[in-house]
Amino acid sequence: MLDSNIRFLIFGAAKSATTWLQRSLERSPTISMPSPELHYFSDEYHRGPDWYLSQFNFDKPDALVGEKSNTYLTVPQAAERIRKDLPDVRLIVQMREPAARAYSDYCMLFRRGEVSRNIEDHLDPARAADKRFINNGRYAMHLRRFYDLFPPEQILLLLFEDIRREPEAQLARLASHIGHDAPLAAPVDSKVKDKNAAVVPLSLRRVLKPFRPVLDGVRHTKPIKVLRDAVARPQEYPPLSPDLEKRLQDFYAPEVSELEQRIGRPLDVWRGMRGA
């Protein structure tokens, strides 16, 4: 067991607004989180506890300390490692309607040039049910590992759609769950990552890749911003057809039903949704 004051862990699946959640919490001086995702209990466990604890700032006596790493939900070994090292930690899991989440995740990797334009290869459940985009949205299956190891009162389930509708109220639920009594700062009022934002064309990004170590140091300067704005263009994505979306929703239907039992409310907000 880690001898630490780590109070909470936030995780979920990519494109569920967990980064927005972290950025909003970080606005409050009584919350302390490392900025990068550590992925310790999923991918970096071999680094050991000393490395993990060195990533945190424990110098603020009144601050609650935690971290956000999305991979804790989907990497099978993470739940048992967390239970062994942080048995009393508070867990916050943020989820999004799984078909919309899968498409948004696909668009993110398409924008990076990491997946093909043939969307069926990546989002058709008959072809790719065990791959990242679809598997990461099987929330009920992944959550079983945590409910097998932790009491339900240690786990808070949040929905992306609730965050969009009432961000302050959902942040207040999180604060109560982790025992944070001080007032929270106002949340971030815009998307942290917007897939509709203009991007530098992929061909140019590939040309500039060897120069990234230099460019990253000056990327926020005015001349570089002016140059970027001059070449950036809106990204066009392969569309999610109604037929493919229905196949995804049919695939996820048993998972959604199981999750409704966990949450204790019908997930009507997820049924018949369109868009990413």
CSV table of C-alpha atoms in Angstrom, one decimal:
chain,number,residue,atom,x,y,z
A,1,MET,CA,0.0,0.0,0.0
A,2,LEU,CA,1.3,3.5,-0.9
A,3,ASP,CA,1.9,5.7,2.1
A,4,SER,CA,0.4,8.8,0.5
A,5,ASN,CA,-2.3,11.4,0.6
A,6,ILE,CA,-3.7,10.7,-2.8
A,7,ARG,CA,-7.4,11.2,-2.4
A,8,PHE,CA,-9.0,10.6,-5.8
A,9,LEU,CA,-8.5,9.2,-9.3
A,10,ILE,CA,-10.4,10.3,-12.3
A,11,PHE,CA,-10.7,8.1,-15.4
A,12,GLY,CA,-13.0,7.2,-18.2
A,13,ALA,CA,-12.7,6.6,-21.9
A,14,ALA,CA,-11.1,9.1,-24.3
A,15,LYS,CA,-13.4,11.9,-25.6
A,16,SER,CA,-15.6,11.8,-22.5
A,17,ALA,CA,-14.4,15.3,-21.3
A,18,THR,CA,-12.2,14.1,-18.5
A,19,THR,CA,-9.6,16.7,-19.5
A,20,TRP,CA,-12.3,19.4,-19.1
A,21,LEU,CA,-13.0,18.0,-15.7
A,22,GLN,CA,-9.3,18.2,-14.7
A,23,ARG,CA,-8.8,21.7,-16.1
A,24,SER,CA,-11.9,22.9,-14.2
A,25,LEU,CA,-10.7,21.3,-10.9
A,26,GLU,CA,-7.2,22.7,-11.3
A,27,ARG,CA,-8.7,26.3,-11.2
A,28,SER,CA,-9.2,25.8,-7.5
A,29,PRO,CA,-6.1,26.2,-5.3
A,30,THR,CA,-7.5,23.6,-2.9
A,31,ILE,CA,-7.2,20.9,-5.6
A,32,SER,CA,-3.7,19.6,-6.7
A,33,MET,CA,-3.2,17.4,-9.7
A,34,PRO,CA,-0.2,16.6,-12.0
A,35,SER,CA,-0.9,18.1,-15.4
A,36,PRO,CA,0.1,15.1,-17.6
A,37,GLU,CA,-1.8,11.8,-17.4
A,38,LEU,CA,0.5,9.5,-15.5
A,39,HIS,CA,-1.0,6.1,-16.6
A,40,TYR,CA,0.9,4.6,-13.6
A,41,PHE,CA,-1.5,1.8,-12.7
A,42,SER,CA,-2.1,0.9,-16.4
A,43,ASP,CA,1.1,1.4,-18.4
A,44,GLU,CA,3.8,2.7,-16.1
A,45,TYR,CA,3.6,0.4,-13.0
A,46,HIS,CA,7.1,-0.9,-13.6
A,47,ARG,CA,8.4,2.5,-12.7
A,48,GLY,CA,7.6,1.9,-9.1
A,49,PRO,CA,6.0,3.9,-6.3
A,50,ASP,CA,8.8,6.3,-5.8
A,51,TRP,CA,8.4,7.5,-9.4
A,52,TYR,CA,4.7,7.7,-9.0
A,53,LEU,CA,4.7,9.8,-5.8
A,54,SER,CA,7.3,12.1,-7.2
A,55,GLN,CA,4.8,13.3,-9.8
A,56,PHE,CA,2.6,15.0,-7.1
A,57,ASN,CA,2.8,18.2,-5.1
A,58,PHE,CA,2.1,17.4,-1.5
A,59,ASP,CA,3.4,20.8,-0.2
A,60,LYS,CA,-0.1,22.5,0.0
A,61,PRO,CA,-1.4,21.3,3.4
A,62,ASP,CA,-5.1,22.3,2.5
A,63,ALA,CA,-5.2,20.8,-1.0
A,64,LEU,CA,-6.8,17.5,-1.9
A,65,VAL,CA,-4.4,15.6,-4.2
A,66,GLY,CA,-5.5,13.4,-7.1
A,67,GLU,CA,-4.8,12.5,-10.7
A,68,LYS,CA,-6.6,11.7,-14.0
A,69,SER,CA,-5.5,8.9,-16.3
A,70,ASN,CA,-8.2,7.5,-18.7
A,71,THR,CA,-6.5,4.2,-19.2
A,72,TYR,CA,-7.3,3.0,-15.7
A,73,LEU,CA,-10.8,2.1,-16.9
A,74,THR,CA,-9.8,-0.1,-19.8
A,75,VAL,CA,-6.5,-1.8,-18.9
A,76,PRO,CA,-7.5,-4.9,-17.0
A,77,GLN,CA,-4.7,-4.9,-14.4
A,78,ALA,CA,-5.3,-1.3,-13.3
A,79,ALA,CA,-8.2,-2.0,-10.9
A,80,GLU,CA,-6.3,-4.6,-8.9
A,81,ARG,CA,-3.2,-2.5,-8.7
A,82,ILE,CA,-5.2,0.5,-7.5
A,83,ARG,CA,-6.9,-1.7,-4.8
A,84,LYS,CA,-3.6,-2.9,-3.6
A,85,ASP,CA,-1.8,0.4,-3.4
A,86,LEU,CA,-4.7,2.9,-2.8
A,87,PRO,CA,-7.5,0.9,-1.1
A,88,ASP,CA,-9.3,4.0,0.2
A,89,VAL,CA,-9.0,6.2,-2.8
A,90,ARG,CA,-12.1,7.8,-4.2
A,91,LEU,CA,-12.8,6.9,-7.9
A,92,ILE,CA,-14.5,9.1,-10.4
A,93,VAL,CA,-15.5,7.6,-13.7
A,94,GLN,CA,-16.8,9.8,-16.5
A,95,MET,CA,-18.6,8.3,-19.5
A,96,ARG,CA,-20.3,9.4,-22.7
A,97,GLU,CA,-22.9,7.8,-25.0
A,98,PRO,CA,-20.7,5.0,-26.4
A,99,ALA,CA,-21.5,5.3,-30.1
A,100,ALA,CA,-20.8,9.1,-30.1
A,101,ARG,CA,-17.7,8.5,-28.0
A,102,ALA,CA,-16.4,5.9,-30.4
A,103,TYR,CA,-16.9,8.2,-33.4
A,104,SER,CA,-15.3,11.2,-31.6
A,105,ASP,CA,-12.3,9.0,-30.7
A,106,TYR,CA,-12.0,7.9,-34.3
A,107,CYS,CA,-12.1,11.5,-35.5
A,108,MET,CA,-9.3,12.4,-33.1
A,109,LEU,CA,-7.0,9.7,-34.5
A,110,PHE,CA,-8.1,10.4,-38.1
A,111,ARG,CA,-7.0,14.0,-37.5
A,112,ARG,CA,-3.6,12.7,-36.4
A,113,GLY,CA,-3.3,10.5,-39.5
A,114,GLU,CA,-3.3,7.3,-37.4
A,115,VAL,CA,-6.4,5.6,-38.9
A,116,SER,CA,-7.8,5.2,-42.4
A,117,ARG,CA,-10.7,6.9,-44.0
A,118,ASN,CA,-12.6,3.6,-44.1
A,119,ILE,CA,-14.7,4.2,-41.0
A,120,GLU,CA,-16.3,0.7,-41.3
A,121,ASP,CA,-12.9,-0.9,-40.6
A,122,HIS,CA,-12.8,0.9,-37.2
A,123,LEU,CA,-16.4,1.2,-36.0
A,124,ASP,CA,-18.3,-1.8,-37.4
A,125,PRO,CA,-18.9,-4.0,-34.4
A,126,ALA,CA,-18.7,-7.1,-36.6
A,127,ARG,CA,-15.1,-6.2,-37.5
A,128,ALA,CA,-13.7,-4.2,-34.6
A,129,ALA,CA,-15.5,-5.0,-31.4
A,130,ASP,CA,-12.3,-5.9,-29.6
A,131,LYS,CA,-10.4,-2.8,-30.8
A,132,ARG,CA,-9.9,0.5,-29.1
A,133,PHE,CA,-12.8,2.6,-30.4
A,134,ILE,CA,-15.5,0.1,-29.6
A,135,ASN,CA,-14.0,-1.8,-26.7
A,136,ASN,CA,-13.3,1.4,-24.7
A,137,GLY,CA,-17.1,2.2,-24.7
A,138,ARG,CA,-18.0,-1.1,-23.0
A,139,TYR,CA,-18.3,0.7,-19.6
A,140,ALA,CA,-20.3,-1.9,-17.8
A,141,MET,CA,-17.8,-4.6,-18.6
A,142,HIS,CA,-14.8,-2.5,-17.5
A,143,LEU,CA,-16.6,-1.3,-14.4
A,144,ARG,CA,-17.2,-4.8,-13.1
A,145,ARG,CA,-13.5,-5.1,-12.2
A,146,PHE,CA,-13.8,-2.0,-9.9
A,147,TYR,CA,-17.1,-3.0,-8.3
A,148,ASP,CA,-15.6,-6.4,-7.6
A,149,LEU,CA,-12.8,-4.8,-5.6
A,150,PHE,CA,-14.2,-1.5,-4.2
A,151,PRO,CA,-17.4,-0.7,-2.2
A,152,PRO,CA,-19.9,1.2,-4.3
A,153,GLU,CA,-19.6,4.3,-2.1
A,154,GLN,CA,-16.1,4.8,-3.3
A,155,ILE,CA,-17.1,5.0,-6.9
A,156,LEU,CA,-18.8,8.0,-8.5
A,157,LEU,CA,-20.2,7.7,-12.0
A,158,LEU,CA,-20.6,10.9,-14.1
A,159,LEU,CA,-22.0,11.4,-17.5
A,160,PHE,CA,-20.6,13.7,-20.2
A,161,GLU,CA,-24.1,14.7,-21.1
A,162,ASP,CA,-24.9,15.8,-17.6
A,163,ILE,CA,-21.6,17.8,-17.5
A,164,ARG,CA,-22.7,19.7,-20.7
A,165,ARG,CA,-26.1,20.5,-19.2
A,166,GLU,CA,-25.2,21.4,-15.6
A,167,PRO,CA,-21.4,21.6,-15.2
A,168,GLU,CA,-21.4,23.3,-11.8
A,169,ALA,CA,-23.8,20.8,-10.3
A,170,GLN,CA,-21.7,17.8,-11.5
A,171,LEU,CA,-18.5,19.4,-10.2
A,172,ALA,CA,-20.3,19.9,-6.9
A,173,ARG,CA,-21.1,16.1,-6.9
A,174,LEU,CA,-17.5,15.3,-7.5
A,175,ALA,CA,-16.3,17.7,-4.7
A,176,SER,CA,-18.7,16.1,-2.3
A,177,HIS,CA,-17.5,12.6,-3.3
A,178,ILE,CA,-13.9,13.4,-2.5
A,179,GLY,CA,-14.6,15.4,0.6
A,180,HIS,CA,-13.7,18.8,-0.8
A,181,ASP,CA,-15.5,21.4,1.4
A,182,ALA,CA,-14.0,24.6,0.0
A,183,PRO,CA,-15.8,26.5,-2.8
A,184,LEU,CA,-14.7,25.5,-6.3
A,185,ALA,CA,-13.6,28.0,-8.9
A,186,ALA,CA,-15.9,28.4,-12.0
A,187,PRO,CA,-15.5,25.6,-14.5
A,188,VAL,CA,-13.9,26.0,-17.9
A,189,ASP,CA,-16.6,27.5,-20.1
A,190,SER,CA,-15.5,26.0,-23.5
A,191,LYS,CA,-14.4,22.7,-25.0
A,192,VAL,CA,-10.8,21.8,-24.1
A,193,LYS,CA,-10.4,19.8,-27.3
A,194,ASP,CA,-12.7,20.8,-30.2
A,195,LYS,CA,-12.6,18.5,-33.3
A,196,ASN,CA,-14.1,21.3,-35.4
A,197,ALA,CA,-11.1,23.6,-34.7
A,198,ALA,CA,-8.9,24.3,-37.8
A,199,VAL,CA,-5.8,22.2,-37.9
A,200,VAL,CA,-2.5,22.4,-39.9
A,201,PRO,CA,-2.8,20.0,-42.8
A,202,LEU,CA,-1.4,16.5,-42.1
A,203,SER,CA,1.1,16.7,-45.0
A,204,LEU,CA,2.6,19.8,-43.5
A,205,ARG,CA,2.7,18.4,-40.0
A,206,ARG,CA,4.7,15.4,-41.2
A,207,VAL,CA,7.2,17.7,-42.9
A,208,LEU,CA,7.5,19.7,-39.7
A,209,LYS,CA,7.8,16.7,-37.4
A,210,PRO,CA,11.6,16.7,-37.2
A,211,PHE,CA,11.5,20.3,-36.0
A,212,ARG,CA,8.9,19.8,-33.2
A,213,PRO,CA,11.5,20.0,-30.4
A,214,VAL,CA,12.3,23.6,-31.5
A,215,LEU,CA,8.8,24.6,-32.6
A,216,ASP,CA,7.2,23.4,-29.3
A,217,GLY,CA,9.2,25.9,-27.4
A,218,VAL,CA,7.9,28.8,-29.4
A,219,ARG,CA,4.4,27.6,-30.5
A,220,HIS,CA,2.6,30.1,-28.3
A,221,THR,CA,4.5,33.1,-29.6
A,222,LYS,CA,2.6,35.6,-31.8
A,223,PRO,CA,4.6,35.0,-35.0
A,224,ILE,CA,4.1,31.2,-34.9
A,225,LYS,CA,0.4,31.7,-34.1
A,226,VAL,CA,0.0,34.0,-37.1
A,227,LEU,CA,1.7,31.4,-39.3
A,228,ARG,CA,-0.4,28.6,-38.0
A,229,ASP,CA,-3.6,30.5,-38.5
A,230,ALA,CA,-2.6,31.2,-42.1
A,231,VAL,CA,-2.2,27.5,-43.0
A,232,ALA,CA,-4.8,25.9,-40.7
A,233,ARG,CA,-7.9,24.5,-42.3
A,234,PRO,CA,-11.1,22.9,-41.0
A,235,GLN,CA,-10.8,19.1,-40.9
A,236,GLU,CA,-13.2,17.0,-42.9
A,237,TYR,CA,-14.1,13.7,-41.3
A,238,PRO,CA,-15.7,10.6,-42.7
A,239,PRO,CA,-19.3,10.8,-41.6
A,240,LEU,CA,-21.0,8.4,-39.1
A,241,SER,CA,-23.9,7.0,-41.2
A,242,PRO,CA,-27.2,6.4,-39.5
A,243,ASP,CA,-26.9,2.7,-40.3
A,244,LEU,CA,-23.4,2.4,-38.7
A,245,GLU,CA,-24.6,4.4,-35.7
A,246,LYS,CA,-27.5,2.0,-35.2
A,247,ARG,CA,-25.2,-1.0,-35.4
A,248,LEU,CA,-23.1,0.6,-32.7
A,249,GLN,CA,-26.0,1.4,-30.5
A,250,ASP,CA,-27.4,-2.1,-30.9
A,251,PHE,CA,-24.1,-3.6,-29.9
A,252,TYR,CA,-23.9,-1.4,-26.8
A,253,ALA,CA,-27.5,-2.0,-25.7
A,254,PRO,CA,-26.8,-4.7,-23.2
A,255,GLU,CA,-23.9,-2.7,-21.7
A,256,VAL,CA,-26.2,0.4,-21.4
A,257,SER,CA,-28.9,-1.7,-19.6
A,258,GLU,CA,-26.4,-3.0,-17.1
A,259,LEU,CA,-25.0,0.5,-16.5
A,260,GLU,CA,-28.5,1.8,-15.9
A,261,GLN,CA,-28.7,-0.6,-12.9
A,262,ARG,CA,-25.4,0.7,-11.6
A,263,ILE,CA,-26.5,4.3,-11.9
A,264,GLY,CA,-30.0,3.8,-10.8
A,265,ARG,CA,-31.6,5.8,-13.5
A,266,PRO,CA,-32.7,5.2,-17.2
A,267,LEU,CA,-30.1,6.5,-19.7
A,268,ASP,CA,-32.7,8.0,-22.0
A,269,VAL,CA,-30.2,10.8,-22.8
A,270,TRP,CA,-28.2,8.1,-24.6
A,271,ARG,CA,-31.0,6.6,-26.7
A,272,GLY,CA,-31.5,7.9,-30.2
A,273,MET,CA,-28.6,10.4,-30.0
A,274,ARG,CA,-26.9,11.8,-33.0
A,275,GLY,CA,-23.6,13.5,-33.4
A,276,ALA,CA,-20.2,13.6,-31.8
